[in-house]
């Protein structure tokens, strides 16, 4: 049996605060507007990919969450990523042959691959699983192939798998520059600020549904491009201004500005979905109730400053950004109005021990909060609350060479 070369890595989820929705080139995955996201900690949300290469493998195979995809040749986005990383590996091998001699170079670009990828969170439920998945695929390949390439250059390959994947190759706060060239060579991700730039910023994720969404992002966004007049206004007049203000807010650690733009952009993204024909509905009654709850929570601040910001990607699950001091109040609010099932640890795992000796959902409400703003929803309407922070980019888990 020939040697098997293996690499395993994990990649994070990113949640956009300026949304990407629409492609100007569906093959190269070039966006109609720039976008900006926060990379979340991999402690709770990540994709994990193991890739093996061997001259013994008869064909390249892929397993996703334990199930083999038998039609990977038809998966154009996967093939784009494999083709581009193999091309770079082949170029690197040719350079090494010139430098070291032909017998000193391992021809990994010629080997078939066995790829095993899994998410530790619901796939296709609006939590950017394709972004973390393709970022992990491309990053793991780059490590297996030992590619001498920058993260920004690597982001151009990940983008061809899933647009938002380019942003999951960086930690912290990340912009996807839309670019203007037809070949996509300037459509790339860049880091705006690192993970530790804003240590007080944290996030709560409310898992409203772990089911696959009815309209995929790929299908939905192109229907929007073809039918929504509001999208054209957003592309031309709204996003460029918001990008500038959001980058300033992050650099200045200005939560008031950050929160306001985050919620406005989430609202407009879903308004654009409603302006699509036929309309696309990603939010449900629980999602809308969370919006009302956060709006009421922000009104309790005597200084009239925002304390929390909701955002929703293409799905009903809420991400709530806030600062550290507000986390216990918000968790308690969510648990009061959207109580979990009887398995408390599965509903809310308390990694930072915020509720030692206390029962979540039964603590006093913030002073001035209107407790009639929304009804108490049935148990399980929010299946899980995840408390997380800003995180780093992809990382290698281990490296094994097996005989």
Short mmCIF file of C-alpha atoms in Angstrom, two decimals:
data_model
loop_
_atom_site.label_atom_id
_atom_site.label_comp_id
_atom_site.label_asym_id
_atom_site.label_seq_id
_atom_site.Cartn_x
_atom_site.Cartn_y
_atom_site.Cartn_z
CA UNK A 1 0.00 0.00 0.00
CA UNK A 2 1.30 3.41 -0.95
CA UNK A 3 1.71 6.22 1.58
CA UNK A 4 -1.42 8.23 2.39
CA UNK A 5 -0.90 11.95 2.89
CA UNK A 6 -3.45 13.56 5.18
CA UNK A 7 -4.40 16.97 6.51
CA UNK A 8 -7.23 18.02 8.83
CA UNK A 9 -8.37 21.57 9.50
CA UNK A 10 -11.32 23.54 10.83
CA UNK A 11 -12.84 26.76 9.53
CA UNK A 12 -15.23 29.24 11.17
CA UNK A 13 -18.68 30.54 10.40
CA UNK A 14 -18.95 34.19 9.47
CA UNK A 15 -22.13 36.23 9.88
CA UNK A 16 -22.48 39.26 7.64
CA UNK A 17 -23.43 42.67 8.99
CA UNK A 18 -23.48 44.08 5.44
CA UNK A 19 -25.18 41.37 3.42
CA UNK A 20 -24.10 39.75 0.16
CA UNK A 21 -27.10 38.96 -2.04
CA UNK A 22 -26.77 38.64 -5.79
CA UNK A 23 -24.13 37.71 -8.36
CA UNK A 24 -22.99 39.63 -11.43
CA UNK A 25 -21.24 36.45 -12.64
CA UNK A 26 -22.70 33.12 -11.53
CA UNK A 27 -19.76 31.02 -12.76
CA UNK A 28 -16.95 32.94 -11.04
CA UNK A 29 -19.30 33.96 -8.19
CA UNK A 30 -18.72 37.69 -8.44
CA UNK A 31 -21.06 39.72 -6.21
CA UNK A 32 -23.27 42.64 -7.10
CA UNK A 33 -22.07 44.49 -3.98
CA UNK A 34 -19.31 44.35 -1.37
CA UNK A 35 -20.09 42.84 2.04
CA UNK A 36 -18.67 42.72 5.55
CA UNK A 37 -18.84 40.06 8.25
CA UNK A 38 -17.77 39.03 11.73
CA UNK A 39 -15.94 35.73 12.07
CA UNK A 40 -17.29 33.74 15.02
CA UNK A 41 -15.36 31.53 17.42
CA UNK A 42 -14.90 27.94 16.32
CA UNK A 43 -15.64 26.67 19.84
CA UNK A 44 -19.31 26.31 18.91
CA UNK A 45 -19.57 26.67 15.14
CA UNK A 46 -17.12 25.25 12.64
CA UNK A 47 -16.64 22.99 9.67
CA UNK A 48 -14.02 20.26 9.92
CA UNK A 49 -12.42 18.71 6.85
CA UNK A 50 -9.99 15.84 6.49
CA UNK A 51 -8.38 15.31 3.10
CA UNK A 52 -6.28 12.30 2.16
CA UNK A 53 -4.20 11.94 -0.99
CA UNK A 54 -2.74 8.72 -2.34
CA UNK A 55 -1.61 7.25 -5.63
CA UNK A 56 -3.65 4.19 -4.62
CA UNK A 57 -6.99 6.01 -4.70
CA UNK A 58 -8.93 5.11 -7.85
CA UNK A 59 -11.01 8.28 -7.85
CA UNK A 60 -11.69 11.41 -5.83
CA UNK A 61 -14.52 10.95 -3.33
CA UNK A 62 -16.42 13.25 -0.96
CA UNK A 63 -18.33 12.57 2.27
CA UNK A 64 -20.43 15.34 3.82
CA UNK A 65 -21.62 14.75 7.39
CA UNK A 66 -20.99 11.02 6.94
CA UNK A 67 -22.88 10.63 3.66
CA UNK A 68 -21.00 10.09 0.41
CA UNK A 69 -21.79 12.38 -2.51
CA UNK A 70 -21.74 10.03 -5.49
CA UNK A 71 -22.13 12.82 -8.06
CA UNK A 72 -19.19 15.06 -7.26
CA UNK A 73 -18.34 15.39 -10.96
CA UNK A 74 -21.58 17.34 -11.32
CA UNK A 75 -20.71 19.63 -8.40
CA UNK A 76 -19.25 22.51 -10.40
CA UNK A 77 -18.34 24.60 -7.38
CA UNK A 78 -16.42 21.76 -5.78
CA UNK A 79 -14.68 21.06 -9.07
CA UNK A 80 -13.73 24.74 -9.38
CA UNK A 81 -11.97 24.63 -6.02
CA UNK A 82 -10.24 21.31 -6.74
CA UNK A 83 -9.13 22.47 -10.19
CA UNK A 84 -7.66 25.77 -8.98
CA UNK A 85 -5.80 24.31 -5.97
CA UNK A 86 -4.43 21.45 -8.10
CA UNK A 87 -3.28 23.96 -10.72
CA UNK A 88 -1.36 25.91 -8.07
CA UNK A 89 0.13 22.70 -6.64
CA UNK A 90 1.24 21.64 -10.12
CA UNK A 91 2.92 25.01 -10.70
CA UNK A 92 4.62 24.68 -7.31
CA UNK A 93 5.81 21.16 -8.14
CA UNK A 94 7.32 22.39 -11.41
CA UNK A 95 9.20 25.11 -9.54
CA UNK A 96 10.44 22.60 -6.96
CA UNK A 97 11.66 20.26 -9.70
CA UNK A 98 13.77 23.06 -11.13
CA UNK A 99 15.16 23.93 -7.70
CA UNK A 100 15.62 20.45 -6.19
CA UNK A 101 15.56 18.01 -9.09
CA UNK A 102 12.72 15.86 -10.52
CA UNK A 103 13.18 12.98 -8.06
CA UNK A 104 12.79 15.19 -4.97
CA UNK A 105 9.20 16.31 -5.56
CA UNK A 106 6.03 14.52 -4.48
CA UNK A 107 3.45 14.68 -7.33
CA UNK A 108 0.45 15.33 -5.07
CA UNK A 109 -1.35 17.22 -7.85
CA UNK A 110 -1.74 13.91 -9.70
CA UNK A 111 -3.21 11.98 -6.76
CA UNK A 112 -6.92 11.40 -6.21
CA UNK A 113 -8.37 12.63 -2.95
CA UNK A 114 -10.70 11.36 -0.25
CA UNK A 115 -12.46 14.34 1.36
CA UNK A 116 -14.48 14.06 4.57
CA UNK A 117 -16.27 17.21 5.73
CA UNK A 118 -18.64 17.78 8.62
CA UNK A 119 -20.36 20.68 10.34
CA UNK A 120 -21.04 20.80 14.06
CA UNK A 121 -24.17 22.89 13.39
CA UNK A 122 -27.26 22.58 11.13
CA UNK A 123 -26.42 22.50 7.42
CA UNK A 124 -28.40 24.68 4.95
CA UNK A 125 -30.44 26.30 7.76
CA UNK A 126 -29.16 29.84 7.27
CA UNK A 127 -26.00 29.66 9.39
CA UNK A 128 -23.50 30.00 6.54
CA UNK A 129 -22.61 26.31 6.40
CA UNK A 130 -21.52 26.48 2.77
CA UNK A 131 -19.21 29.39 3.59
CA UNK A 132 -17.37 27.59 6.37
CA UNK A 133 -17.45 24.32 4.41
CA UNK A 134 -15.83 25.62 1.24
CA UNK A 135 -13.38 27.76 3.21
CA UNK A 136 -12.35 24.63 5.09
CA UNK A 137 -12.01 22.62 1.87
CA UNK A 138 -9.76 25.19 0.21
CA UNK A 139 -7.72 25.88 3.33
CA UNK A 140 -7.16 22.17 4.04
CA UNK A 141 -6.11 21.61 0.43
CA UNK A 142 -3.70 24.53 0.61
CA UNK A 143 -2.10 22.99 3.70
CA UNK A 144 -1.95 19.49 2.20
CA UNK A 145 -0.43 20.91 -0.99
CA UNK A 146 1.86 23.30 0.98
CA UNK A 147 0.89 26.13 -1.34
CA UNK A 148 3.02 29.28 -1.05
CA UNK A 149 0.01 31.58 -1.33
CA UNK A 150 -1.44 34.46 0.70
CA UNK A 151 -4.79 34.17 2.46
CA UNK A 152 -6.23 36.89 0.21
CA UNK A 153 -5.21 34.94 -2.90
CA UNK A 154 -6.68 31.79 -1.36
CA UNK A 155 -9.94 33.65 -0.76
CA UNK A 156 -10.36 34.05 -4.54
CA UNK A 157 -10.49 30.26 -4.87
CA UNK A 158 -12.86 29.74 -1.92
CA UNK A 159 -15.14 32.38 -3.44
CA UNK A 160 -15.67 30.08 -6.44
CA UNK A 161 -17.12 27.43 -4.13
CA UNK A 162 -19.39 29.71 -2.10
CA UNK A 163 -19.19 33.47 -2.26
CA UNK A 164 -19.18 34.07 1.49
CA UNK A 165 -16.52 31.37 1.94
CA UNK A 166 -13.87 33.94 1.04
CA UNK A 167 -14.67 35.79 4.28
CA UNK A 168 -14.30 32.64 6.44
CA UNK A 169 -10.58 32.45 5.58
CA UNK A 170 -9.88 35.34 7.96
CA UNK A 171 -10.57 35.87 11.62
CA UNK A 172 -11.97 39.03 13.16
CA UNK A 173 -13.78 41.47 10.89
CA UNK A 174 -13.64 40.81 7.17
CA UNK A 175 -14.68 42.62 4.00
CA UNK A 176 -15.35 40.98 0.65
CA UNK A 177 -14.26 43.48 -1.97
CA UNK A 178 -16.56 43.00 -4.96
CA UNK A 179 -13.97 44.05 -7.54
CA UNK A 180 -14.67 45.27 -11.06
CA UNK A 181 -12.64 43.00 -13.35
CA UNK A 182 -14.48 40.46 -15.48
CA UNK A 183 -12.06 37.67 -14.57
CA UNK A 184 -12.67 38.14 -10.82
CA UNK A 185 -8.99 38.70 -10.04
CA UNK A 186 -9.82 41.65 -7.77
CA UNK A 187 -12.85 40.10 -6.03
CA UNK A 188 -11.31 39.04 -2.73
CA UNK A 189 -11.53 39.06 1.05
CA UNK A 190 -9.44 41.34 3.26
CA UNK A 191 -9.26 41.60 7.03
CA UNK A 192 -10.57 44.89 8.43
CA UNK A 193 -9.52 44.18 12.03
CA UNK A 194 -8.23 41.09 13.89
CA UNK A 195 -10.09 38.95 16.43
CA UNK A 196 -8.74 40.77 19.48
CA UNK A 197 -9.50 44.28 18.14
CA UNK A 198 -12.87 44.47 19.92
CA UNK A 199 -12.82 41.98 22.82
CA UNK A 200 -16.09 43.24 24.33
CA UNK A 201 -18.13 42.35 21.24
CA UNK A 202 -19.97 39.04 21.64
CA UNK A 203 -22.81 37.19 19.92
CA UNK A 204 -25.84 35.11 20.81
CA UNK A 205 -27.23 32.75 18.19
CA UNK A 206 -30.84 31.64 18.48
CA UNK A 207 -31.42 28.38 16.62
CA UNK A 208 -35.04 28.77 15.53
CA UNK A 209 -34.93 26.01 12.93
CA UNK A 210 -32.38 23.37 12.02
CA UNK A 211 -34.33 22.36 8.90
CA UNK A 212 -33.07 22.94 5.39
CA UNK A 213 -34.53 26.20 4.08
CA UNK A 214 -37.19 26.10 1.39
CA UNK A 215 -35.39 28.43 -1.04
CA UNK A 216 -31.62 28.05 -1.26
CA UNK A 217 -29.43 31.15 -1.23
CA UNK A 218 -28.14 30.34 -4.71
CA UNK A 219 -31.64 30.13 -6.18
CA UNK A 220 -33.06 33.01 -4.16
CA UNK A 221 -30.44 35.62 -4.87
CA UNK A 222 -30.54 35.21 -8.63
CA UNK A 223 -34.33 35.48 -8.63
CA UNK A 224 -33.86 38.71 -6.68
CA UNK A 225 -31.30 39.99 -9.19
CA UNK A 226 -33.73 39.33 -12.02
CA UNK A 227 -36.88 40.77 -10.45
CA UNK A 228 -36.20 43.24 -7.61
CA UNK A 229 -35.97 46.97 -8.33
CA UNK A 230 -35.19 47.58 -4.65
CA UNK A 231 -32.00 45.51 -5.04
CA UNK A 232 -30.71 47.88 -7.72
CA UNK A 233 -31.25 50.84 -5.40
CA UNK A 234 -29.48 48.97 -2.61
CA UNK A 235 -26.48 48.11 -4.82
CA UNK A 236 -26.02 51.61 -6.21
CA UNK A 237 -26.95 53.90 -3.33
CA UNK A 238 -27.07 52.08 0.01
CA UNK A 239 -24.31 49.49 0.37
CA UNK A 240 -21.33 51.69 -0.63
CA UNK A 241 -22.21 54.22 2.08
CA UNK A 242 -22.91 51.55 4.70
CA UNK A 243 -19.61 49.80 4.00
CA UNK A 244 -17.69 52.98 4.73
CA UNK A 245 -19.63 53.72 7.92
CA UNK A 246 -19.40 50.12 9.13
CA UNK A 247 -15.64 49.97 8.64
CA UNK A 248 -15.35 53.23 10.61
CA UNK A 249 -17.59 51.83 13.37
CA UNK A 250 -15.41 48.72 13.69
CA UNK A 251 -12.16 50.68 13.74
CA UNK A 252 -13.60 53.04 16.37
CA UNK A 253 -15.33 50.23 18.30
CA UNK A 254 -18.50 52.33 18.10
CA UNK A 255 -21.30 49.92 19.05
CA UNK A 256 -24.07 52.48 18.49
CA UNK A 257 -23.10 52.91 14.84
CA UNK A 258 -22.29 49.21 14.42
CA UNK A 259 -25.67 48.11 15.83
CA UNK A 260 -27.73 50.59 13.86
CA UNK A 261 -26.19 49.66 10.50
CA UNK A 262 -26.33 45.93 11.29
CA UNK A 263 -30.08 46.01 11.96
CA UNK A 264 -30.83 48.36 9.07
CA UNK A 265 -28.96 46.14 6.64
CA UNK A 266 -30.65 42.98 7.90
CA UNK A 267 -34.03 44.68 7.51
CA UNK A 268 -33.25 45.81 3.98
CA UNK A 269 -31.91 42.42 2.96
CA UNK A 270 -35.20 40.79 3.93
CA UNK A 271 -37.15 43.66 2.33
CA UNK A 272 -35.29 42.88 -0.90
CA UNK A 273 -36.32 39.23 -0.51
CA UNK A 274 -39.95 40.36 -0.18
CA UNK A 275 -39.51 42.61 -3.23
CA UNK A 276 -38.44 39.54 -5.22
CA UNK A 277 -41.09 37.99 -7.46
CA UNK A 278 -42.32 35.59 -6.36
CA UNK A 279 -41.43 36.81 -2.85
CA UNK A 280 -38.99 34.92 -0.63
CA UNK A 281 -39.80 34.45 3.08
CA UNK A 282 -36.85 33.50 5.28
CA UNK A 283 -38.13 34.92 8.57
CA UNK A 284 -40.93 33.29 10.55
CA UNK A 285 -43.10 34.38 13.49
CA UNK A 286 -40.37 33.57 16.01
CA UNK A 287 -37.81 35.57 14.01
CA UNK A 288 -40.11 38.60 13.93
CA UNK A 289 -40.82 38.29 17.65
CA UNK A 290 -37.07 38.33 18.35
CA UNK A 291 -36.84 41.57 16.37
CA UNK A 292 -39.60 43.11 18.50
CA UNK A 293 -37.94 41.89 21.70
CA UNK A 294 -34.56 43.42 20.77
CA UNK A 295 -36.23 46.68 19.72
CA UNK A 296 -37.98 46.89 23.09
CA UNK A 297 -34.76 45.97 24.93
CA UNK A 298 -32.94 48.83 23.21
CA UNK A 299 -35.68 51.26 24.28
CA UNK A 300 -34.96 50.59 27.98
CA UNK A 301 -31.60 52.36 27.85
CA UNK A 302 -31.98 55.71 29.62
CA UNK A 303 -29.17 57.15 27.51
CA UNK A 304 -31.04 56.18 24.32
CA UNK A 305 -28.10 54.09 23.16
CA UNK A 306 -28.45 50.74 21.44
CA UNK A 307 -27.46 47.75 23.55
CA UNK A 308 -28.02 44.92 21.06
CA UNK A 309 -28.30 44.35 17.31
CA UNK A 310 -30.16 41.55 15.53
CA UNK A 311 -29.27 40.22 12.11
CA UNK A 312 -30.68 37.37 10.03
CA UNK A 313 -29.06 35.70 7.06
CA UNK A 314 -31.11 33.63 4.57
CA UNK A 315 -32.98 31.73 7.29
CA UNK A 316 -35.00 32.23 10.49
CA UNK A 317 -32.09 31.90 12.93
CA UNK A 318 -31.17 35.09 14.76
CA UNK A 319 -27.69 36.36 15.53
CA UNK A 320 -27.64 39.04 18.22
CA UNK A 321 -24.51 41.15 18.60
CA UNK A 322 -23.96 42.93 21.89
CA UNK A 323 -21.22 43.78 24.37
CA UNK A 324 -20.15 41.61 27.28
CA UNK A 325 -22.09 43.37 30.05
CA UNK A 326 -25.44 42.82 28.32
CA UNK A 327 -25.10 39.09 27.67
CA UNK A 328 -26.78 37.81 30.92
CA UNK A 329 -29.82 40.10 30.47
CA UNK A 330 -30.28 39.04 26.85
CA UNK A 331 -29.96 35.32 27.55
CA UNK A 332 -32.52 35.66 30.31
CA UNK A 333 -34.88 37.56 27.97
CA UNK A 334 -34.61 34.96 25.24
CA UNK A 335 -35.18 32.12 27.70
CA UNK A 336 -38.24 33.86 29.20
CA UNK A 337 -40.06 34.43 25.91
CA UNK A 338 -38.70 31.44 23.98
CA UNK A 339 -38.22 28.72 26.60
CA UNK A 340 -36.35 25.61 25.66
CA UNK A 341 -37.42 22.02 26.06
CA UNK A 342 -36.62 20.21 29.29
CA UNK A 343 -33.00 19.45 28.31
CA UNK A 344 -31.53 22.65 29.79
CA UNK A 345 -27.90 21.89 28.93
CA UNK A 346 -28.73 21.31 25.30
CA UNK A 347 -30.84 24.49 25.20
CA UNK A 348 -28.12 26.70 26.68
CA UNK A 349 -24.64 25.51 27.47
CA UNK A 350 -23.10 28.05 29.87
CA UNK A 351 -19.38 27.96 29.04
CA UNK A 352 -18.66 31.22 30.88
CA UNK A 353 -20.71 30.28 33.98
CA UNK A 354 -22.96 33.34 33.82
CA UNK A 355 -25.89 31.64 35.53
CA UNK A 356 -24.30 29.60 38.31
CA UNK A 357 -27.01 29.10 40.95
CA UNK A 358 -29.58 30.95 38.81
CA UNK A 359 -32.36 29.80 36.48
CA UNK A 360 -32.32 31.38 33.05
CA UNK A 361 -35.62 32.89 32.04
CA UNK A 362 -36.64 33.56 35.62
CA UNK A 363 -34.43 36.54 36.45
CA UNK A 364 -35.88 40.09 36.66
CA UNK A 365 -36.48 41.84 33.33
CA UNK A 366 -34.58 45.06 32.53
CA UNK A 367 -36.05 48.16 34.18
CA UNK A 368 -38.68 49.67 31.89
CA UNK A 369 -39.06 46.62 29.65
CA UNK A 370 -42.66 46.13 28.48
CA UNK A 371 -43.31 42.49 29.38
CA UNK A 372 -46.38 42.41 27.09
CA UNK A 373 -44.40 43.29 23.95
CA UNK A 374 -44.58 39.68 22.73
CA UNK A 375 -46.25 36.53 24.07
CA UNK A 376 -44.34 33.68 25.63
CA UNK A 377 -43.82 31.19 22.80
CA UNK A 378 -44.25 27.41 23.13
CA UNK A 379 -41.29 25.43 24.41
CA UNK A 380 -38.76 24.65 21.72
CA UNK A 381 -39.59 27.67 19.53
CA UNK A 382 -35.92 28.51 20.03
CA UNK A 383 -34.18 25.17 20.08
CA UNK A 384 -30.82 26.36 21.33
CA UNK A 385 -28.98 29.49 22.43
CA UNK A 386 -25.29 29.67 21.57
CA UNK A 387 -23.07 32.23 23.26
CA UNK A 388 -19.95 32.97 21.29
CA UNK A 389 -17.33 35.61 20.58
CA UNK A 390 -15.30 36.94 17.69
CA UNK A 391 -12.95 34.22 16.46
CA UNK A 392 -9.88 33.39 14.41
CA UNK A 393 -9.63 32.05 10.89
CA UNK A 394 -9.01 28.44 9.82
CA UNK A 395 -6.51 26.26 11.67
CA UNK A 396 -4.83 22.91 11.18
CA UNK A 397 -5.95 20.23 13.63
CA UNK A 398 -3.33 17.61 12.90
CA UNK A 399 -1.07 16.22 10.19
CA UNK A 400 -0.68 12.51 9.70
CA UNK A 401 1.28 10.47 7.21
CA UNK A 402 0.03 6.90 7.25
CA UNK A 403 1.53 3.88 5.54
#
